[in-house]
Amino acid sequence: MIPPINQNLVGPYVSFLLPCFNESEVLIEMHRRVKDVGEKLAKTYEIVFVNDGSTDDTLLKMIELSEKDPMLVVVDLSRNHGHQLALSAGLQCCAGERVLVLDADLQDPPELLPQMLELMDQGADVVFAQRRTRLGDAPLKRFACAVFYRLLQKLSDTAIPLDTGDFRLMSRRVVDQVLRMPERHRFIRGMVSWVGYRQVPFFYDREKRFAGETKYPFFRLLALALDGIASSSTKPLMLASYAGGLFAFLCLGFIGYAMYSLFFVGQTPQGWTSLMIVVTLMGSVQLFVLGIVGQYLGRIHEQVRGRPIFIIRDIVRGRSVS
Ligand code: UDP
Ligand code: MG
């Protein structure tokens, strides 16, 4: 369990949570736009920036901003922990009654908050932003994501909404439940779906990144997808055993054929091609099944080591200019 850091304080009405990894180019504009939304709310708010081990001057800019903005909280992680853990660290530090999670690059427009708040006023505990279009992303990425979300929906034990990232508004009780989950391979959108309560979609068009490069190159995206599947479902293990069963059955047929050839046809030396096919096929099926088992085993190993899932180096609270 990750205990909330601010549990004894009376929190603001809403927290904006933005994980940032090398977002120096977008930081100032993003802060301006988020702050603008906060000021127009006529409610109390805080802006929580998580610096996920940036190697550029993201942290420096955050600290500079915090010297003039009392609503800002800068959470500095000890190194790059990855998006999902940066989000978890941020959730731990948010004190708001409602928490809006959004990407730092302005692909998720903060200006949509009032409409999302309205849906929450009508009784929702989670308002998740579902992408109607995502023209800001490359076509190949859009295709890969579309396939992944559909596969995940088939495999997952709880319904995970399609085409939905981490852009969502959550109530305090949902945030507290997510913080109670101790897993180290965190797929936040799956975990939030698992919590339940009333979750409603909010459709939006995903914009282009304001500046800078995506922090999710192919292999990071693949790792997130594997975490998503492994943390939401054990069906791949079932699939592995079905594959084992199917190939054992095929093997029986092949053994029968080999015996028949030996005893009744008497022509056994031939058959190099079929032998090679069987050996390579069985080899690859075994490795495939072993790979699936390995994915789960590695995660169990990391979980039982019981290390802290992230380390916060420092928390800097904003000050007002005097
Ligand atoms: N991010 C992070 N740590 C990482 C990678 C990404 O905190 O190791 C943040 C990043 O700064 C951004 C969000 O996660 O605010 C989403 O990343 P990005 O926009 O690059 O992903 P994309 O929208 O391209 O999928
Ligand atoms: Mg982005």
Coordinates of C-alpha atoms and ligand atoms in Angstrom, one line a residue:
M1 CA 0.0 0.0 0.0
I2 CA 1.2 3.5 -0.8
P3 CA 0.0 5.8 2.0
P4 CA -1.2 9.2 0.8
I5 CA 1.3 11.9 1.9
N6 CA -1.3 14.5 2.5
Q7 CA -3.9 12.5 4.4
N8 CA -4.1 14.8 7.4
L9 CA -4.6 18.0 5.4
V10 CA -7.8 19.5 4.1
G11 CA -7.1 19.3 0.4
P12 CA -8.0 21.6 -2.4
Y13 CA -11.1 20.9 -4.6
V14 CA -9.1 19.7 -7.5
S15 CA -5.5 18.6 -8.2
F16 CA -3.9 18.7 -11.6
L17 CA -1.4 15.9 -11.9
L18 CA 1.2 16.1 -14.7
P19 CA 4.1 13.6 -14.9
C20 CA 7.1 15.1 -16.8
F21 CA 10.1 13.5 -18.4
N22 CA 12.3 15.9 -20.3
E23 CA 9.4 18.3 -21.0
S24 CA 11.5 21.5 -20.8
E25 CA 10.1 22.8 -24.1
V26 CA 6.4 22.5 -23.1
L27 CA 6.6 23.3 -19.4
I28 CA 6.1 27.0 -19.4
E29 CA 3.2 26.9 -21.8
M30 CA 1.6 23.9 -20.1
H31 CA 1.8 25.6 -16.7
R32 CA 0.2 28.8 -18.2
R33 CA -2.7 26.8 -19.7
V34 CA -3.3 24.6 -16.6
K35 CA -3.1 27.6 -14.3
D36 CA -5.5 29.5 -16.5
V37 CA -8.1 26.7 -16.1
G38 CA -7.4 26.5 -12.3
E39 CA -8.0 30.3 -11.9
K40 CA -11.2 30.2 -13.9
L41 CA -12.7 27.4 -11.7
A42 CA -13.5 29.7 -8.7
K43 CA -12.5 26.7 -6.5
T44 CA -9.3 25.8 -4.7
Y45 CA -6.8 23.9 -6.8
E46 CA -3.2 22.7 -6.8
I47 CA -0.9 21.7 -9.7
V48 CA 1.3 18.7 -9.0
F49 CA 4.3 18.3 -11.3
V50 CA 6.3 15.1 -11.1
N51 CA 9.8 15.3 -12.4
D52 CA 10.6 11.8 -13.5
G53 CA 14.4 12.0 -13.5
S54 CA 14.6 14.4 -16.4
T55 CA 18.0 15.0 -17.9
D56 CA 17.3 18.4 -19.4
D57 CA 16.4 21.6 -17.4
T58 CA 12.8 20.5 -16.6
L59 CA 13.4 20.5 -12.9
L60 CA 15.1 23.9 -12.9
K61 CA 12.1 25.4 -14.7
M62 CA 9.7 23.7 -12.3
I63 CA 11.5 25.2 -9.3
E64 CA 11.6 28.6 -11.0
L65 CA 7.8 28.4 -11.5
S66 CA 7.2 27.3 -7.9
E67 CA 8.9 30.5 -6.7
K68 CA 6.0 32.5 -8.1
D69 CA 3.1 30.0 -7.9
P70 CA 1.8 29.0 -4.4
M71 CA -0.5 26.4 -6.0
L72 CA 2.4 24.4 -7.5
V73 CA 3.8 21.3 -5.9
V74 CA 7.0 19.8 -7.5
V75 CA 7.6 16.2 -6.8
D76 CA 11.2 15.2 -7.8
L77 CA 11.9 11.5 -8.2
S78 CA 15.3 10.0 -7.5
R79 CA 15.7 8.9 -11.2
N80 CA 13.6 8.0 -14.2
H81 CA 11.0 5.5 -13.0
G82 CA 8.7 5.5 -16.1
H83 CA 5.4 7.2 -16.7
Q84 CA 3.2 4.8 -14.7
L85 CA 5.3 5.0 -11.6
A86 CA 5.7 8.8 -11.9
L87 CA 1.9 8.9 -11.9
S88 CA 1.7 6.7 -8.8
A89 CA 4.2 9.0 -7.0
G90 CA 2.1 12.0 -8.1
L91 CA -1.2 10.4 -6.9
Q92 CA 0.4 9.8 -3.5
C93 CA 1.2 13.5 -3.2
C94 CA -2.1 14.9 -4.5
A95 CA -4.4 16.2 -1.8
G96 CA -7.4 17.2 -4.0
E97 CA -10.9 15.9 -3.5
R98 CA -10.7 15.2 -7.3
V99 CA -7.6 14.5 -9.3
L100 CA -7.2 15.3 -13.0
V101 CA -4.4 13.3 -14.6
L102 CA -3.1 14.6 -17.9
D103 CA 0.0 14.4 -20.1
A104 CA 2.4 17.3 -19.8
D105 CA 2.7 17.8 -23.6
L106 CA -0.8 19.4 -24.0
Q107 CA -2.1 16.5 -26.0
D108 CA -4.9 16.3 -23.4
P109 CA -6.4 19.8 -23.2
P110 CA -6.8 21.0 -19.6
E111 CA -9.6 23.3 -20.7
L112 CA -11.9 20.2 -20.8
L113 CA -11.9 20.0 -17.0
P114 CA -15.2 22.0 -16.4
Q115 CA -17.2 19.6 -18.5
M116 CA -15.6 16.6 -16.8
L117 CA -16.3 18.1 -13.4
E118 CA -20.0 18.4 -14.5
L119 CA -20.1 14.7 -15.2
M120 CA -18.7 14.0 -11.8
D121 CA -21.2 16.3 -10.2
Q122 CA -23.9 14.1 -11.8
G123 CA -22.5 11.1 -9.8
A124 CA -19.5 9.7 -11.7
D125 CA -16.5 8.6 -9.7
V126 CA -14.2 8.4 -12.8
V127 CA -14.6 10.4 -15.9
F128 CA -12.2 8.9 -18.5
A129 CA -11.4 10.7 -21.6
Q130 CA -11.9 8.5 -24.7
R131 CA -10.2 9.5 -27.9
R132 CA -12.6 10.1 -30.7
T133 CA -9.6 10.9 -33.0
R134 CA -5.9 11.0 -32.3
L135 CA -4.6 12.8 -35.3
G136 CA -1.6 14.0 -33.3
D137 CA 0.0 10.6 -33.3
A138 CA 1.8 8.8 -36.2
P139 CA -0.5 6.4 -38.2
L140 CA 1.6 3.3 -37.3
K141 CA 1.3 4.2 -33.6
R142 CA -2.4 4.7 -34.0
F143 CA -2.8 1.3 -35.6
A144 CA -0.6 -0.5 -33.0
C145 CA -2.6 1.2 -30.1
A146 CA -6.0 0.3 -31.7
V147 CA -4.9 -3.4 -32.0
F148 CA -3.6 -3.3 -28.4
Y149 CA -6.7 -1.8 -26.8
R150 CA -8.9 -4.4 -28.6
L151 CA -6.7 -7.3 -27.6
L152 CA -6.6 -6.0 -24.0
Q153 CA -10.4 -5.8 -23.9
K154 CA -10.6 -9.5 -25.1
L155 CA -8.1 -10.7 -22.5
S156 CA -8.8 -8.6 -19.5
D157 CA -10.8 -9.9 -16.6
T158 CA -12.4 -6.5 -16.0
A159 CA -13.7 -4.3 -18.8
I160 CA -11.0 -1.7 -19.8
P161 CA -12.4 1.0 -22.0
L162 CA -11.2 1.2 -25.6
D163 CA -8.9 4.0 -26.8
T164 CA -8.4 5.5 -23.4
G165 CA -5.1 6.7 -22.0
D166 CA -4.4 8.1 -18.6
F167 CA -6.3 11.4 -19.1
R168 CA -9.1 11.1 -16.5
L169 CA -10.7 12.8 -13.6
M170 CA -10.9 10.6 -10.4
S171 CA -12.7 11.1 -7.1
R172 CA -10.7 10.9 -3.8
R173 CA -12.1 7.5 -3.0
V174 CA -10.9 6.0 -6.3
V175 CA -7.5 7.6 -5.9
D176 CA -7.2 6.1 -2.4
Q177 CA -8.2 2.6 -3.7
V178 CA -5.6 2.8 -6.4
L179 CA -3.0 3.8 -3.9
R180 CA -3.9 0.7 -1.8
M181 CA -2.8 -1.6 -4.6
P182 CA 0.7 -2.7 -4.0
E183 CA 1.7 -3.9 -7.4
R184 CA 5.0 -2.7 -8.9
H185 CA 4.2 -3.2 -12.6
R186 CA 1.5 -0.6 -12.7
F187 CA -0.9 -0.1 -15.5
I188 CA -2.9 2.7 -14.0
R189 CA -5.8 2.7 -16.5
G190 CA -6.4 -1.0 -15.9
M191 CA -6.1 -0.6 -12.1
V192 CA -8.7 2.3 -12.1
S193 CA -11.1 0.2 -14.2
W194 CA -10.7 -2.7 -11.7
V195 CA -11.6 -0.4 -8.8
G196 CA -15.2 0.0 -10.2
Y197 CA -17.7 2.6 -8.9
R198 CA -19.4 4.6 -11.6
Q199 CA -17.0 5.3 -14.5
V200 CA -18.2 7.3 -17.5
P201 CA -16.5 8.2 -20.8
F202 CA -15.9 11.7 -22.1
F203 CA -15.1 11.9 -25.8
Y204 CA -12.4 14.2 -27.1
D205 CA -10.0 14.8 -30.0
R206 CA -6.5 14.1 -29.0
E207 CA -4.2 16.9 -30.1
K208 CA -0.7 17.1 -31.4
R209 CA 2.2 17.2 -28.9
F210 CA 2.8 20.9 -28.3
A211 CA 6.6 20.5 -28.6
G212 CA 9.4 17.9 -28.1
E213 CA 9.4 14.2 -28.9
T214 CA 7.3 11.3 -27.7
K215 CA 8.8 9.6 -24.7
Y216 CA 7.2 6.3 -25.8
P217 CA 9.3 4.8 -28.5
F218 CA 8.3 1.4 -29.8
F219 CA 10.0 -0.8 -27.1
R220 CA 8.6 1.3 -24.2
L221 CA 5.2 1.1 -25.8
L222 CA 5.6 -2.7 -26.1
A223 CA 6.7 -2.9 -22.4
L224 CA 3.6 -0.9 -21.4
A225 CA 1.4 -3.2 -23.5
L226 CA 2.9 -6.3 -21.9
D227 CA 2.4 -4.8 -18.4
G228 CA -1.1 -4.0 -19.3
I229 CA -1.9 -7.5 -20.4
A230 CA 0.0 -9.3 -17.6
S231 CA -1.4 -7.1 -14.9
S232 CA -5.0 -7.3 -16.1
S233 CA -5.3 -10.9 -17.0
T234 CA -4.0 -14.5 -16.6
K235 CA -5.6 -15.6 -19.8
P236 CA -2.2 -15.8 -21.7
L237 CA -1.3 -18.6 -19.3
M238 CA -4.5 -20.5 -20.2
L239 CA -3.6 -19.9 -23.9
A240 CA -0.2 -21.4 -23.3
S241 CA -1.7 -24.5 -21.8
Y242 CA -4.2 -24.8 -24.6
A243 CA -1.4 -24.5 -27.1
G244 CA 0.5 -27.2 -25.2
G245 CA -2.6 -29.5 -25.3
L246 CA -3.2 -28.9 -29.0
F247 CA 0.4 -29.7 -30.0
A248 CA 0.4 -32.8 -27.8
F249 CA -2.7 -34.0 -29.7
L250 CA -1.0 -33.3 -33.1
C251 CA 2.0 -35.2 -31.9
L252 CA -0.1 -38.3 -31.1
G253 CA -1.3 -38.2 -34.7
F254 CA 2.3 -37.9 -35.9
I255 CA 3.5 -40.8 -33.7
G256 CA 0.7 -42.9 -35.1
Y257 CA 1.7 -42.1 -38.6
A258 CA 5.4 -42.9 -37.9
M259 CA 4.5 -46.3 -36.3
Y260 CA 2.2 -47.1 -39.2
S261 CA 5.1 -46.3 -41.7
L262 CA 7.5 -48.4 -39.7
F263 CA 5.4 -51.6 -39.3
F264 CA 3.1 -51.6 -42.3
V265 CA 4.8 -49.6 -45.1
G266 CA 8.4 -50.3 -44.2
Q267 CA 9.9 -47.1 -45.7
T268 CA 11.3 -45.1 -42.8
P269 CA 14.5 -43.5 -44.0
Q270 CA 12.7 -40.8 -46.0
G271 CA 11.1 -37.8 -44.3
W272 CA 13.8 -35.2 -43.6
T273 CA 11.4 -32.3 -44.4
S274 CA 8.7 -33.4 -42.1
L275 CA 11.2 -34.1 -39.3
M276 CA 12.6 -30.6 -39.6
I277 CA 9.1 -29.0 -39.6
V278 CA 8.1 -30.9 -36.5
V279 CA 11.4 -30.1 -34.6
T280 CA 11.3 -26.4 -35.4
L281 CA 7.6 -26.1 -34.8
M282 CA 7.8 -27.9 -31.4
G283 CA 10.9 -25.8 -30.5
S284 CA 9.2 -22.5 -31.2
V285 CA 5.9 -23.5 -29.5
Q286 CA 7.9 -24.4 -26.4
L287 CA 9.8 -21.1 -26.4
F288 CA 6.6 -19.2 -26.9
V289 CA 4.9 -20.9 -24.0
L290 CA 8.1 -20.5 -21.9
G291 CA 8.1 -16.8 -22.8
I292 CA 4.6 -16.3 -21.6
V293 CA 5.3 -18.1 -18.3
G294 CA 8.6 -16.0 -18.0
Q295 CA 6.7 -12.8 -18.3
Y296 CA 4.6 -13.7 -15.3
L297 CA 7.5 -15.2 -13.4
G298 CA 9.7 -12.1 -13.8
R299 CA 6.9 -10.0 -12.4
I300 CA 6.4 -12.3 -9.4
H301 CA 10.2 -12.1 -8.8
E302 CA 10.2 -8.3 -8.8
Q303 CA 7.1 -8.2 -6.6
V304 CA 8.5 -10.5 -3.9
R305 CA 11.7 -8.6 -3.7
G306 CA 9.5 -6.0 -2.1
R307 CA 11.5 -2.9 -3.0
P308 CA 9.8 0.5 -2.8
I309 CA 8.2 1.0 -6.2
F310 CA 9.5 4.6 -6.5
I311 CA 11.7 7.0 -4.5
I312 CA 10.9 10.6 -4.0
R313 CA 14.0 12.8 -3.7
D314 CA 12.3 16.0 -2.7
I315 CA 8.9 17.8 -2.6
V316 CA 9.0 21.5 -3.2
R317 CA 5.9 23.5 -2.5
G318 CA 5.3 26.8 -4.3
R319 CA 5.5 30.1 -2.7
S320 CA 3.8 33.4 -3.4
V321 CA 5.9 36.4 -4.3
S322 CA 6.2 38.8 -1.4
Ligands
UDP1 N1 6.6 10.4 -19.1 C1 7.2 10.3 -17.8 N2 8.2 9.3 -17.7 C2 8.6 8.6 -18.7 C3 8.0 8.8 -20.0 C4 7.0 9.7 -20.1 O1 6.8 10.9 -16.9 O2 9.5 7.8 -18.5 C5 5.5 11.4 -19.2 C6 5.7 12.5 -20.3 O3 6.5 13.5 -19.9 C7 4.3 12.9 -20.7 C8 3.5 11.6 -20.4 O4 4.3 10.8 -19.6 O5 3.8 13.9 -19.8 C9 3.2 10.9 -21.7 O6 4.3 10.7 -22.5 P1 4.3 11.0 -24.1 O7 3.5 12.3 -24.3 O8 5.7 11.1 -24.6 O9 3.6 9.8 -24.7 P2 2.7 9.7 -26.0 O10 1.6 10.8 -25.8 O11 3.6 10.0 -27.1 O12 2.1 8.3 -26.0
MG2 MG 2.0 12.7 -25.4

